[in-house]
Amino acid sequence: MTSRRILVLNGPNLNLLGTREPEIYGTATLTDVEALCARMAASHGLQVECRQSNHEGELVDALHEAAASGEVLGVVLNAAAYTHTSVALLDAVKATRLPVVEVHLSNTHAREPFRHTSYLSPVAEAVIAGAGVHGYGYAVDLLALRHLRE
Ligand code: DQA
């Protein structure tokens, strides 16, 4: 089966983008972010599947399902607060072997010390933090270019 799809997976509280701490996360909504990802993917002839959950296990399930489908060429993952806590997500990325680009809207390294640690960065293909919503577009672009090179 040909992999033509990129999973855009967002974690807890990102459903509130647009109204959530706009001074940190900006005013674009999750719908705006997902539309941006879809446009970038379409420019490479690819599609996106967008999912968001506030529940750690559902994010793990989404990674398992993406891998099992055989159709997902990579994942744009903003695990939000679970980035800094989740061994389960780390293990899911390792288990599925899906190429993951870790994205954060804010520059987590310029924020509180507990945000400086990511359980996901060691297994991510790339990490984009602090580019706001553009980071999602860059991540889709990167996964698409990587896929088209293969
Ligand atoms: C975030 C950064 C995390 O530290 C935070 O818990 C989030 C969003 C970001 O996109 O900047 O929920 O992942």
mmCIF file of N, CA, C and O in Angstrom, residues 15-53:
data_model
loop_
_atom_site.group_PDB
_atom_site.id
_atom_site.type_symbol
_atom_site.label_atom_id
_atom_site.label_comp_id
_atom_site.label_asym_id
_atom_site.label_seq_id
_atom_site.Cartn_x
_atom_site.Cartn_y
_atom_site.Cartn_z
ATOM 1 N N ASN A 15 -6.871 21.678 21.577
ATOM 2 C CA ASN A 15 -8.213 21.970 21.053
ATOM 3 C C ASN A 15 -8.638 23.395 21.412
ATOM 4 O O ASN A 15 -9.541 23.957 20.793
ATOM 5 N N LEU A 16 -7.961 23.992 22.391
ATOM 6 C CA LEU A 16 -8.324 25.347 22.827
ATOM 7 C C LEU A 16 -7.490 26.430 22.144
ATOM 8 O O LEU A 16 -7.571 27.611 22.512
ATOM 9 N N LEU A 17 -6.672 26.017 21.165
ATOM 10 C CA LEU A 17 -5.850 27.017 20.473
ATOM 11 C C LEU A 17 -6.730 28.137 19.933
ATOM 12 O O LEU A 17 -7.821 27.881 19.415
ATOM 13 N N GLY A 18 -6.215 29.329 20.017
ATOM 14 C CA GLY A 18 -6.991 30.498 19.583
ATOM 15 C C GLY A 18 -7.414 31.321 20.777
ATOM 16 O O GLY A 18 -7.326 32.544 20.766
ATOM 17 N N THR A 19 -7.841 30.609 21.832
ATOM 18 C CA THR A 19 -8.241 31.323 23.057
ATOM 19 C C THR A 19 -7.314 30.984 24.225
ATOM 20 O O THR A 19 -7.261 31.711 25.209
ATOM 21 N N ARG A 20 -6.552 29.900 24.099
ATOM 22 C CA ARG A 20 -5.673 29.464 25.186
ATOM 23 C C ARG A 20 -4.395 30.314 25.196
ATOM 24 O O ARG A 20 -3.614 30.288 24.237
ATOM 25 N N GLU A 21 -4.162 31.030 26.287
ATOM 26 C CA GLU A 21 -2.934 31.824 26.452
ATOM 27 C C GLU A 21 -2.412 32.360 25.105
ATOM 28 O O GLU A 21 -1.308 32.005 24.672
ATOM 29 N N PRO A 22 -3.177 33.223 24.447
ATOM 30 C CA PRO A 22 -2.791 33.663 23.101
ATOM 31 C C PRO A 22 -1.447 34.388 23.056
ATOM 32 O O PRO A 22 -0.777 34.396 22.018
ATOM 33 N N GLU A 23 -1.048 34.957 24.201
ATOM 34 C CA GLU A 23 0.256 35.643 24.229
ATOM 35 C C GLU A 23 1.400 34.626 24.062
ATOM 36 O O GLU A 23 2.507 34.998 23.651
ATOM 37 N N ILE A 24 1.135 33.371 24.351
ATOM 38 C CA ILE A 24 2.155 32.319 24.170
ATOM 39 C C ILE A 24 1.894 31.530 22.887
ATOM 40 O O ILE A 24 2.803 31.267 22.109
ATOM 41 N N TYR A 25 0.636 31.173 22.671
ATOM 42 C CA TYR A 25 0.336 30.230 21.588
ATOM 43 C C TYR A 25 -0.278 30.890 20.355
ATOM 44 O O TYR A 25 -0.501 30.204 19.354
ATOM 45 N N GLY A 26 -0.523 32.199 20.408
ATOM 46 C CA GLY A 26 -1.079 32.884 19.246
ATOM 47 C C GLY A 26 -2.594 32.762 19.174
ATOM 48 O O GLY A 26 -3.237 32.200 20.070
ATOM 49 N N THR A 27 -3.148 33.268 18.095
ATOM 50 C CA THR A 27 -4.606 33.343 17.974
ATOM 51 C C THR A 27 -5.177 32.375 16.925
ATOM 52 O O THR A 27 -6.386 32.291 16.758
ATOM 53 N N ALA A 28 -4.303 31.681 16.223
ATOM 54 C CA ALA A 28 -4.797 30.694 15.246
ATOM 55 C C ALA A 28 -5.457 29.543 16.008
ATOM 56 O O ALA A 28 -5.006 29.148 17.088
ATOM 57 N N THR A 29 -6.517 29.026 15.434
ATOM 58 C CA THR A 29 -7.232 27.907 16.059
ATOM 59 C C THR A 29 -6.650 26.581 15.556
ATOM 60 O O THR A 29 -5.872 26.546 14.582
ATOM 61 N N LEU A 30 -7.082 25.496 16.186
ATOM 62 C CA LEU A 30 -6.636 24.170 15.732
ATOM 63 C C LEU A 30 -7.116 23.922 14.297
ATOM 64 O O LEU A 30 -6.391 23.327 13.493
ATOM 65 N N THR A 31 -8.302 24.425 13.991
ATOM 66 C CA THR A 31 -8.814 24.284 12.613
ATOM 67 C C THR A 31 -7.896 24.996 11.625
ATOM 68 O O THR A 31 -7.611 24.481 10.538
ATOM 69 N N ASP A 32 -7.406 26.175 12.013
ATOM 70 C CA ASP A 32 -6.459 26.905 11.147
ATOM 71 C C ASP A 32 -5.176 26.092 10.947
ATOM 72 O O ASP A 32 -4.639 26.001 9.840
ATOM 73 N N VAL A 33 -4.690 25.525 12.056
ATOM 74 C CA VAL A 33 -3.448 24.732 11.996
ATOM 75 C C VAL A 33 -3.636 23.538 11.064
ATOM 76 O O VAL A 33 -2.781 23.235 10.223
ATOM 77 N N GLU A 34 -4.773 22.871 11.209
ATOM 78 C CA GLU A 34 -5.017 21.679 10.399
ATOM 79 C C GLU A 34 -5.175 22.044 8.916
ATOM 80 O O GLU A 34 -4.701 21.312 8.038
ATOM 81 N N ALA A 35 -5.775 23.206 8.650
ATOM 82 C CA ALA A 35 -5.929 23.655 7.262
ATOM 83 C C ALA A 35 -4.562 23.976 6.660
ATOM 84 O O ALA A 35 -4.289 23.649 5.498
ATOM 85 N N LEU A 36 -3.715 24.602 7.453
ATOM 86 C CA LEU A 36 -2.350 24.912 6.987
ATOM 87 C C LEU A 36 -1.609 23.618 6.632
ATOM 88 O O LEU A 36 -0.949 23.532 5.595
ATOM 89 N N CYS A 37 -1.741 22.614 7.494
ATOM 90 C CA CYS A 37 -1.079 21.322 7.244
ATOM 91 C C CYS A 37 -1.622 20.681 5.963
ATOM 92 O O CYS A 37 -0.853 20.140 5.157
ATOM 93 N N ALA A 38 -2.929 20.753 5.793
ATOM 94 C CA ALA A 38 -3.552 20.155 4.601
ATOM 95 C C ALA A 38 -3.051 20.847 3.329
ATOM 96 O O ALA A 38 -2.769 20.188 2.318
ATOM 97 N N ARG A 39 -2.922 22.176 3.384
ATOM 98 C CA ARG A 39 -2.434 22.930 2.213
ATOM 99 C C ARG A 39 -0.998 22.529 1.890
ATOM 100 O O ARG A 39 -0.649 22.323 0.730
ATOM 101 N N MET A 40 -0.169 22.457 2.908
ATOM 102 C CA MET A 40 1.241 22.093 2.682
ATOM 103 C C MET A 40 1.343 20.681 2.123
ATOM 104 O O MET A 40 2.102 20.431 1.186
ATOM 105 N N ALA A 41 0.563 19.761 2.692
ATOM 106 C CA ALA A 41 0.587 18.379 2.201
ATOM 107 C C ALA A 41 0.110 18.326 0.748
ATOM 108 O O ALA A 41 0.721 17.649 -0.093
ATOM 109 N N ALA A 42 -0.961 19.054 0.441
ATOM 110 C CA ALA A 42 -1.520 19.042 -0.913
ATOM 111 C C ALA A 42 -0.495 19.556 -1.926
ATOM 112 O O ALA A 42 -0.450 19.089 -3.065
ATOM 113 N N SER A 43 0.344 20.507 -1.508
ATOM 114 C CA SER A 43 1.357 21.044 -2.430
ATOM 115 C C SER A 43 2.369 19.958 -2.812
ATOM 116 O O SER A 43 3.096 20.109 -3.783
ATOM 117 N N HIS A 44 2.403 18.871 -2.043
ATOM 118 C CA HIS A 44 3.275 17.734 -2.365
ATOM 119 C C HIS A 44 2.456 16.542 -2.875
ATOM 120 O O HIS A 44 2.979 15.433 -2.985
ATOM 121 N N GLY A 45 1.172 16.766 -3.131
ATOM 122 C CA GLY A 45 0.313 15.671 -3.600
ATOM 123 C C GLY A 45 -0.039 14.684 -2.503
ATOM 124 O O GLY A 45 -0.375 13.530 -2.771
ATOM 125 N N LEU A 46 0.020 15.143 -1.257
ATOM 126 C CA LEU A 46 -0.251 14.258 -0.113
ATOM 127 C C LEU A 46 -1.469 14.753 0.657
ATOM 128 O O LEU A 46 -1.935 15.870 0.451
ATOM 129 N N GLN A 47 -1.927 13.904 1.568
ATOM 130 C CA GLN A 47 -3.070 14.265 2.405
ATOM 131 C C GLN A 47 -2.675 14.229 3.871
ATOM 132 O O GLN A 47 -1.656 13.631 4.221
ATOM 133 N N VAL A 48 -3.491 14.866 4.691
ATOM 134 C CA VAL A 48 -3.270 14.767 6.137
ATOM 135 C C VAL A 48 -4.490 14.125 6.794
ATOM 136 O O VAL A 48 -5.614 14.228 6.306
ATOM 137 N N GLU A 49 -4.191 13.475 7.905
ATOM 138 C CA GLU A 49 -5.241 13.019 8.808
ATOM 139 C C GLU A 49 -4.968 13.768 10.098
ATOM 140 O O GLU A 49 -3.843 13.743 10.601
ATOM 141 N N CYS A 50 -5.967 14.474 10.606
ATOM 142 C CA CYS A 50 -5.744 15.300 11.796
ATOM 143 C C CYS A 50 -6.505 14.734 12.980
ATOM 144 O O CYS A 50 -7.707 14.470 12.887
ATOM 145 N N ARG A 51 -5.778 14.553 14.080
ATOM 146 C CA ARG A 51 -6.423 14.055 15.299
ATOM 147 C C ARG A 51 -5.914 14.858 16.485
ATOM 148 O O ARG A 51 -4.774 15.312 16.508
ATOM 149 N N GLN A 52 -6.792 15.017 17.452
ATOM 150 C CA GLN A 52 -6.412 15.693 18.699
ATOM 151 C C GLN A 52 -7.060 14.941 19.842
ATOM 152 O O GLN A 52 -8.208 14.512 19.745
ATOM 153 N N SER A 53 -6.313 14.783 20.923
ATOM 154 C CA SER A 53 -6.916 14.175 22.102
ATOM 155 C C SER A 53 -6.309 14.767 23.363
ATOM 156 O O SER A 53 -5.124 15.130 23.389
#
